[in-house]
PDB file of C-alpha atoms in Angstrom:
ATOM      1  CA  MET A1277    -118.175  50.494  33.470  1.00 61.00           C
ATOM      2  CA  ALA A1278    -115.883  52.931  35.110  1.00 85.00           C
ATOM      3  CA  LEU A1279    -112.313  52.145  35.991  1.00 90.00           C
ATOM      4  CA  GLU A1280    -113.300  52.851  39.588  1.00 93.00           C
ATOM      5  CA  HIS A1281    -115.454  49.720  39.671  1.00 94.00           C
ATOM      6  CA  ALA A1282    -112.676  47.522  38.312  1.00 92.00           C
ATOM      7  CA  ILE A1283    -110.333  48.918  40.966  1.00 94.00           C
ATOM      8  CA  VAL A1284    -112.870  48.304  43.750  1.00 95.00           C
ATOM      9  CA  VAL A1285    -113.311  44.695  42.620  1.00 93.00           C
ATOM     10  CA  SER A1286    -109.561  44.162  42.492  1.00 93.00           C
ATOM     11  CA  LEU A1287    -109.030  45.682  45.946  1.00 95.00           C
ATOM     12  CA  LEU A1288    -111.875  43.611  47.389  1.00 94.00           C
ATOM     13  CA  GLU A1289    -110.171  40.518  46.033  1.00 92.00           C
ATOM     14  CA  LYS A1290    -106.920  41.650  47.664  1.00 93.00           C
ATOM     15  CA  PRO A1291    -105.916  45.011  49.165  1.00 95.00           C
ATOM     16  CA  GLY A1292    -102.624  46.318  47.844  1.00 93.00           C
ATOM     17  CA  THR A1293    -100.363  49.169  46.895  1.00 93.00           C
ATOM     18  CA  GLY A1294    -100.884  51.190  43.746  1.00 92.00           C
ATOM     19  CA  TYR A1295     -97.984  49.329  42.171  1.00 90.00           C
ATOM     20  CA  GLU A1296     -99.467  45.932  43.073  1.00 92.00           C
ATOM     21  CA  LEU A1297    -102.820  47.009  41.698  1.00 92.00           C
ATOM     22  CA  ALA A1298    -101.249  48.178  38.426  1.00 91.00           C
ATOM     23  CA  ARG A1299     -99.431  44.822  38.127  1.00 90.00           C
ATOM     24  CA  ARG A1300    -102.743  42.988  38.658  1.00 89.00           C
ATOM     25  CA  PHE A1301    -104.199  44.981  35.792  1.00 87.00           C
ATOM     26  CA  ASP A1302    -101.231  43.964  33.644  1.00 84.00           C
ATOM     27  CA  ARG A1303    -101.717  40.273  34.449  1.00 84.00           C
ATOM     28  CA  SER A1304    -105.471  39.748  34.685  1.00 84.00           C
ATOM     29  CA  ILE A1305    -108.035  42.514  35.007  1.00 82.00           C
ATOM     30  CA  GLY A1306    -106.451  44.434  32.154  1.00 79.00           C
ATOM     31  CA  PHE A1307    -107.362  41.649  29.746  1.00 81.00           C
ATOM     32  CA  PHE A1308    -110.974  42.813  29.942  1.00 80.00           C
ATOM     33  CA  TRP A1309    -110.647  46.361  31.282  1.00 84.00           C
ATOM     34  CA  ALA A1310    -107.441  48.005  30.125  1.00 84.00           C
ATOM     35  CA  ALA A1311    -105.925  50.933  32.012  1.00 88.00           C
ATOM     36  CA  SER A1312    -102.498  52.498  32.099  1.00 90.00           C
ATOM     37  CA  HIS A1313    -100.585  52.740  35.351  1.00 91.00           C
ATOM     38  CA  GLN A1314    -101.055  56.527  35.247  1.00 93.00           C
ATOM     39  CA  GLN A1315    -104.834  56.131  34.926  1.00 93.00           C
ATOM     40  CA  ILE A1316    -104.917  53.724  37.859  1.00 93.00           C
ATOM     41  CA  TYR A1317    -102.968  56.090  40.116  1.00 93.00           C
ATOM     42  CA  ARG A1318    -105.066  59.082  39.038  1.00 95.00           C
ATOM     43  CA  VAL A1319    -108.308  57.208  39.753  1.00 95.00           C
ATOM     44  CA  LEU A1320    -106.987  55.879  43.092  1.00 95.00           C
ATOM     45  CA  HIS A1321    -106.277  59.471  44.126  1.00 95.00           C
ATOM     46  CA  ARG A1322    -109.831  60.504  43.184  1.00 96.00           C
ATOM     47  CA  MET A1323    -111.324  57.440  44.908  1.00 96.00           C
ATOM     48  CA  THR A1324    -109.420  58.332  48.081  1.00 96.00           C
ATOM     49  CA  ALA A1325    -110.771  61.886  47.944  1.00 96.00           C
ATOM     50  CA  ASP A1326    -114.299  60.533  47.340  1.00 96.00           C
ATOM     51  CA  GLY A1327    -114.010  58.148  50.309  1.00 97.00           C
ATOM     52  CA  TRP A1328    -114.179  54.928  48.262  1.00 97.00           C
ATOM     53  CA  VAL A1329    -110.784  53.696  49.467  1.00 97.00           C
ATOM     54  CA  ASP A1330    -108.629  54.172  52.549  1.00 96.00           C
ATOM     55  CA  ILE A1331    -104.858  54.217  52.668  1.00 95.00           C
ATOM     56  CA  ALA A1332    -102.879  52.484  55.394  1.00 93.00           C
ATOM     57  CA  GLU A1333     -99.181  53.226  55.612  1.00 91.00           C
ATOM     58  CA  VAL A1334     -97.296  50.020  56.379  1.00 87.00           C
ATOM     59  CA  PRO A1335     -93.605  49.129  56.306  1.00 85.00           C
ATOM     60  CA  ASP A1336     -92.459  46.735  53.591  1.00 79.00           C
ATOM     61  CA  GLU A1337     -89.640  44.169  53.790  1.00 82.00           C
ATOM     62  CA  ALA A1338     -87.037  46.929  53.348  1.00 83.00           C
ATOM     63  CA  HIS A1339     -88.696  48.943  56.149  1.00 82.00           C
ATOM     64  CA  ARG A1340     -89.931  51.572  53.708  1.00 87.00           C
ATOM     65  CA  ILE A1341     -93.415  52.933  54.224  1.00 89.00           C
ATOM     66  CA  THR A1342     -95.852  51.846  51.497  1.00 90.00           C
ATOM     67  CA  LYS A1343     -99.443  52.887  50.945  1.00 92.00           C
ATOM     68  CA  VAL A1344    -101.855  49.947  50.969  1.00 95.00           C
ATOM     69  CA  TYR A1345    -105.324  50.649  49.580  1.00 97.00           C
ATOM     70  CA  THR A1346    -108.477  49.040  50.958  1.00 96.00           C
ATOM     71  CA  VAL A1347    -112.115  49.536  50.024  1.00 97.00           C
ATOM     72  CA  THR A1348    -114.327  51.513  52.409  1.00 98.00           C
ATOM     73  CA  ASP A1349    -118.022  50.997  53.078  1.00 97.00           C
ATOM     74  CA  ALA A1350    -118.681  53.875  50.649  1.00 97.00           C
ATOM     75  CA  GLY A1351    -116.688  52.043  47.978  1.00 97.00           C
ATOM     76  CA  ARG A1352    -118.646  48.852  48.607  1.00 97.00           C
ATOM     77  CA  ALA A1353    -121.898  50.804  48.389  1.00 97.00           C
ATOM     78  CA  ALA A1354    -120.833  52.403  45.102  1.00 95.00           C
ATOM     79  CA  LEU A1355    -119.976  48.979  43.685  1.00 95.00           C
ATOM     80  CA  ALA A1356    -123.294  47.545  44.902  1.00 95.00           C
ATOM     81  CA  ALA A1357    -125.229  50.399  43.268  1.00 95.00           C
ATOM     82  CA  TRP A1358    -123.341  49.915  40.010  1.00 94.00           C
ATOM     83  CA  MET A1359    -123.893  46.129  40.148  1.00 93.00           C
ATOM     84  CA  ARG A1360    -127.657  46.646  40.459  1.00 94.00           C
ATOM     85  CA  ALA A1361    -127.892  49.058  37.526  1.00 93.00           C
ATOM     86  CA  PRO A1362    -128.526  47.437  34.143  1.00 92.00           C
ATOM     87  CA  SER A1363    -125.542  47.341  31.808  1.00 89.00           C
ATOM     88  CA  GLU A1364    -125.798  48.051  28.117  1.00 86.00           C
ATOM     89  CA  PRO A1365    -124.587  45.438  25.648  1.00 84.00           C
ATOM     90  CA  GLU A1366    -121.107  46.418  24.516  1.00 82.00           C
ATOM     91  CA  GLN A1367    -120.797  47.996  21.110  1.00 82.00           C
ATOM     92  CA  HIS A1368    -118.429  46.170  18.809  1.00 81.00           C
ATOM     93  CA  ARG A1369    -116.191  48.281  16.596  1.00 84.00           C
ATOM     94  CA  SER A1370    -113.768  46.712  14.161  1.00 90.00           C
ATOM     95  CA  ASP A1371    -111.567  48.462  11.636  1.00 92.00           C
ATOM     96  CA  LEU A1372    -110.800  45.040  10.199  1.00 93.00           C
ATOM     97  CA  GLY A1373    -114.500  44.289   9.707  1.00 92.00           C
ATOM     98  CA  VAL A1374    -114.939  47.494   7.727  1.00 93.00           C
ATOM     99  CA  LYS A1375    -111.830  46.679   5.672  1.00 93.00           C
ATOM    100  CA  VAL A1376    -113.194  43.218   4.858  1.00 93.00           C
ATOM    101  CA  ARG A1377    -116.435  44.760   3.613  1.00 92.00           C
ATOM    102  CA  GLY A1378    -114.439  47.363   1.701  1.00 92.00           C
ATOM    103  CA  ALA A1379    -112.447  44.643  -0.038  1.00 90.00           C
ATOM    104  CA  ALA A1380    -115.367  44.336  -2.460  1.00 89.00           C
ATOM    105  CA  PHE A1381    -114.277  47.713  -3.836  1.00 89.00           C
ATOM    106  CA  ASP A1382    -110.522  47.114  -3.967  1.00 91.00           C
ATOM    107  CA  ASP A1383    -108.083  44.246  -4.310  1.00 90.00           C
ATOM    108  CA  PRO A1384    -109.038  41.666  -1.621  1.00 88.00           C
ATOM    109  CA  ALA A1385    -105.478  40.310  -1.647  1.00 90.00           C
ATOM    110  CA  VAL A1386    -104.223  43.458   0.096  1.00 92.00           C
ATOM    111  CA  LEU A1387    -105.992  42.327   3.274  1.00 93.00           C
ATOM    112  CA  VAL A1388    -104.239  38.968   3.611  1.00 95.00           C
ATOM    113  CA  ALA A1389    -101.310  40.325   5.627  1.00 94.00           C
ATOM    114  CA  ASP A1390    -103.582  42.401   7.882  1.00 95.00           C
ATOM    115  CA  VAL A1391    -105.965  39.516   8.579  1.00 96.00           C
ATOM    116  CA  THR A1392    -103.014  37.168   9.115  1.00 96.00           C
ATOM    117  CA  GLY A1393    -101.610  39.588  11.688  1.00 96.00           C
ATOM    118  CA  HIS A1394    -104.939  39.682  13.508  1.00 96.00           C
ATOM    119  CA  ARG A1395    -105.197  35.903  13.393  1.00 97.00           C
ATOM    120  CA  ASP A1396    -101.715  35.533  14.849  1.00 97.00           C
ATOM    121  CA  ALA A1397    -102.393  38.092  17.597  1.00 96.00           C
ATOM    122  CA  HIS A1398    -105.631  36.342  18.591  1.00 96.00           C
ATOM    123  CA  ALA A1399    -103.893  32.948  18.540  1.00 98.00           C
ATOM    124  CA  GLU A1400    -101.197  34.350  20.826  1.00 96.00           C
ATOM    125  CA  ARG A1401    -103.751  35.792  23.239  1.00 94.00           C
ATOM    126  CA  LEU A1402    -105.717  32.522  23.182  1.00 97.00           C
ATOM    127  CA  ALA A1403    -102.541  30.593  24.033  1.00 97.00           C
ATOM    128  CA  LEU A1404    -101.890  32.956  26.948  1.00 94.00           C
ATOM    129  CA  TYR A1405    -105.445  32.613  28.262  1.00 94.00           C
ATOM    130  CA  THR A1406    -105.283  28.835  27.938  1.00 96.00           C
ATOM    131  CA  GLU A1407    -101.969  28.782  29.805  1.00 94.00           C
ATOM    132  CA  ILE A1408    -103.471  30.921  32.579  1.00 92.00           C
ATOM    133  CA  GLU A1409    -106.486  28.619  32.765  1.00 94.00           C
ATOM    134  CA  GLU A1410    -104.346  25.490  33.027  1.00 94.00           C
ATOM    135  CA  ARG A1411    -102.082  27.097  35.642  1.00 92.00           C
ATOM    136  CA  ASP A1412    -104.671  28.898  37.770  1.00 91.00           C
ATOM    137  CA  PHE A1413    -107.769  26.747  37.337  1.00 93.00           C
ATOM    138  CA  PRO A1414    -106.727  23.088  37.123  1.00 90.00           C
ATOM    139  CA  ALA A1415    -109.470  20.624  36.254  1.00 87.00           C
ATOM    140  CA  GLY A1416    -111.109  19.039  39.266  1.00 82.00           C
ATOM    141  CA  GLU A1417    -110.018  21.794  41.661  1.00 85.00           C
ATOM    142  CA  THR A1418    -112.624  22.816  44.231  1.00 86.00           C
ATOM    143  CA  ARG A1419    -113.127  26.580  44.065  1.00 84.00           C
ATOM    144  CA  ASP A1420    -114.919  29.147  46.168  1.00 88.00           C
ATOM    145  CA  SER A1421    -117.427  31.427  44.468  1.00 90.00           C
ATOM    146  CA  ALA A1422    -114.877  34.206  43.838  1.00 89.00           C
ATOM    147  CA  ARG A1423    -112.524  31.803  42.027  1.00 89.00           C
ATOM    148  CA  ARG A1424    -115.411  30.296  40.044  1.00 92.00           C
ATOM    149  CA  LEU A1425    -116.463  33.764  38.872  1.00 92.00           C
ATOM    150  CA  GLN A1426    -112.880  34.692  37.971  1.00 91.00           C
ATOM    151  CA  HIS A1427    -112.711  31.528  35.885  1.00 93.00           C
ATOM    152  CA  LEU A1428    -115.937  32.433  34.093  1.00 94.00           C
ATOM    153  CA  VAL A1429    -114.467  35.790  33.054  1.00 92.00           C
ATOM    154  CA  LEU A1430    -111.355  34.024  31.755  1.00 94.00           C
ATOM    155  CA  ARG A1431    -113.571  31.560  29.874  1.00 95.00           C
ATOM    156  CA  ALA A1432    -115.314  34.519  28.202  1.00 94.00           C
ATOM    157  CA  GLY A1433    -111.909  35.756  27.073  1.00 94.00           C
ATOM    158  CA  ILE A1434    -111.027  32.308  25.726  1.00 96.00           C
ATOM    159  CA  ARG A1435    -114.286  32.105  23.777  1.00 97.00           C
ATOM    160  CA  TYR A1436    -113.799  35.636  22.439  1.00 95.00           C
ATOM    161  CA  GLU A1437    -110.330  34.775  21.131  1.00 96.00           C
ATOM    162  CA  GLN A1438    -111.562  31.463  19.698  1.00 98.00           C
ATOM    163  CA  GLY A1439    -114.305  33.328  17.836  1.00 97.00           C
ATOM    164  CA  TRP A1440    -111.901  35.881  16.377  1.00 96.00           C
ATOM    165  CA  LEU A1441    -109.434  33.179  15.419  1.00 97.00           C
ATOM    166  CA  ALA A1442    -112.125  31.173  13.614  1.00 97.00           C
ATOM    167  CA  TRP A1443    -113.413  34.290  11.852  1.00 97.00           C
ATOM    168  CA  CYS A1444    -109.924  35.271  10.693  1.00 97.00           C
ATOM    169  CA  GLU A1445    -109.422  31.788   9.267  1.00 97.00           C
ATOM    170  CA  GLU A1446    -112.770  32.065   7.476  1.00 96.00           C
ATOM    171  CA  VAL A1447    -111.825  35.467   6.018  1.00 96.00           C
ATOM    172  CA  LEU A1448    -108.434  34.161   4.870  1.00 96.00           C
ATOM    173  CA  THR A1449    -110.148  31.247   3.111  1.00 95.00           C
ATOM    174  CA  GLU A1450    -112.555  33.613   1.352  1.00 92.00           C
ATOM    175  CA  LEU A1451    -109.768  35.996   0.372  1.00 91.00           C
ATOM    176  CA  GLY A1452    -107.790  33.047  -0.995  1.00 88.00           C
ATOM    177  CA  ASP A1453    -110.790  32.016  -3.103  1.00 85.00           C
ATOM    178  CA  MET A1454    -111.084  35.556  -4.497  1.00 85.00           C
ATOM    179  CA  THR A1455    -107.495  35.906  -5.665  1.00 73.00           C
TER     180      THR A1455
END
């Protein structure tokens, strides 16, 4: 996926300024497609030049002129073409996985702190995702299709973190048995 597609999706959900878009990446989209604020602005500039987005200059509450980005028909067409193309399964790369295998050739105990750090980071991210789910997707709430799909992406993140957390616990148990 290109960052352009993530930006188009975000702007279709809600047009906004570059700053607002960057904040959305910090709070939601960035959990599954990370981008720096500089990358977002650079890509927005290119998307404007390519005709994927338009800019409307509107006054804000302080009567300053802000640039609000919206998706054009060309941007919608680019997203539609990308949506129809098959996507490759994502390749998983893990330094920690290689270290765990390498522990057979060194002292396994040296990995305990590293694995513990990963476990704690995944537990923290899982807690954040769970908090977002409880806040933004309360049980029993009726949702339109866009909200249902957003929830499914969050659920994928929750399951991903649960899997990592369980694996880290399993590794820590094995490392404990080896020392």
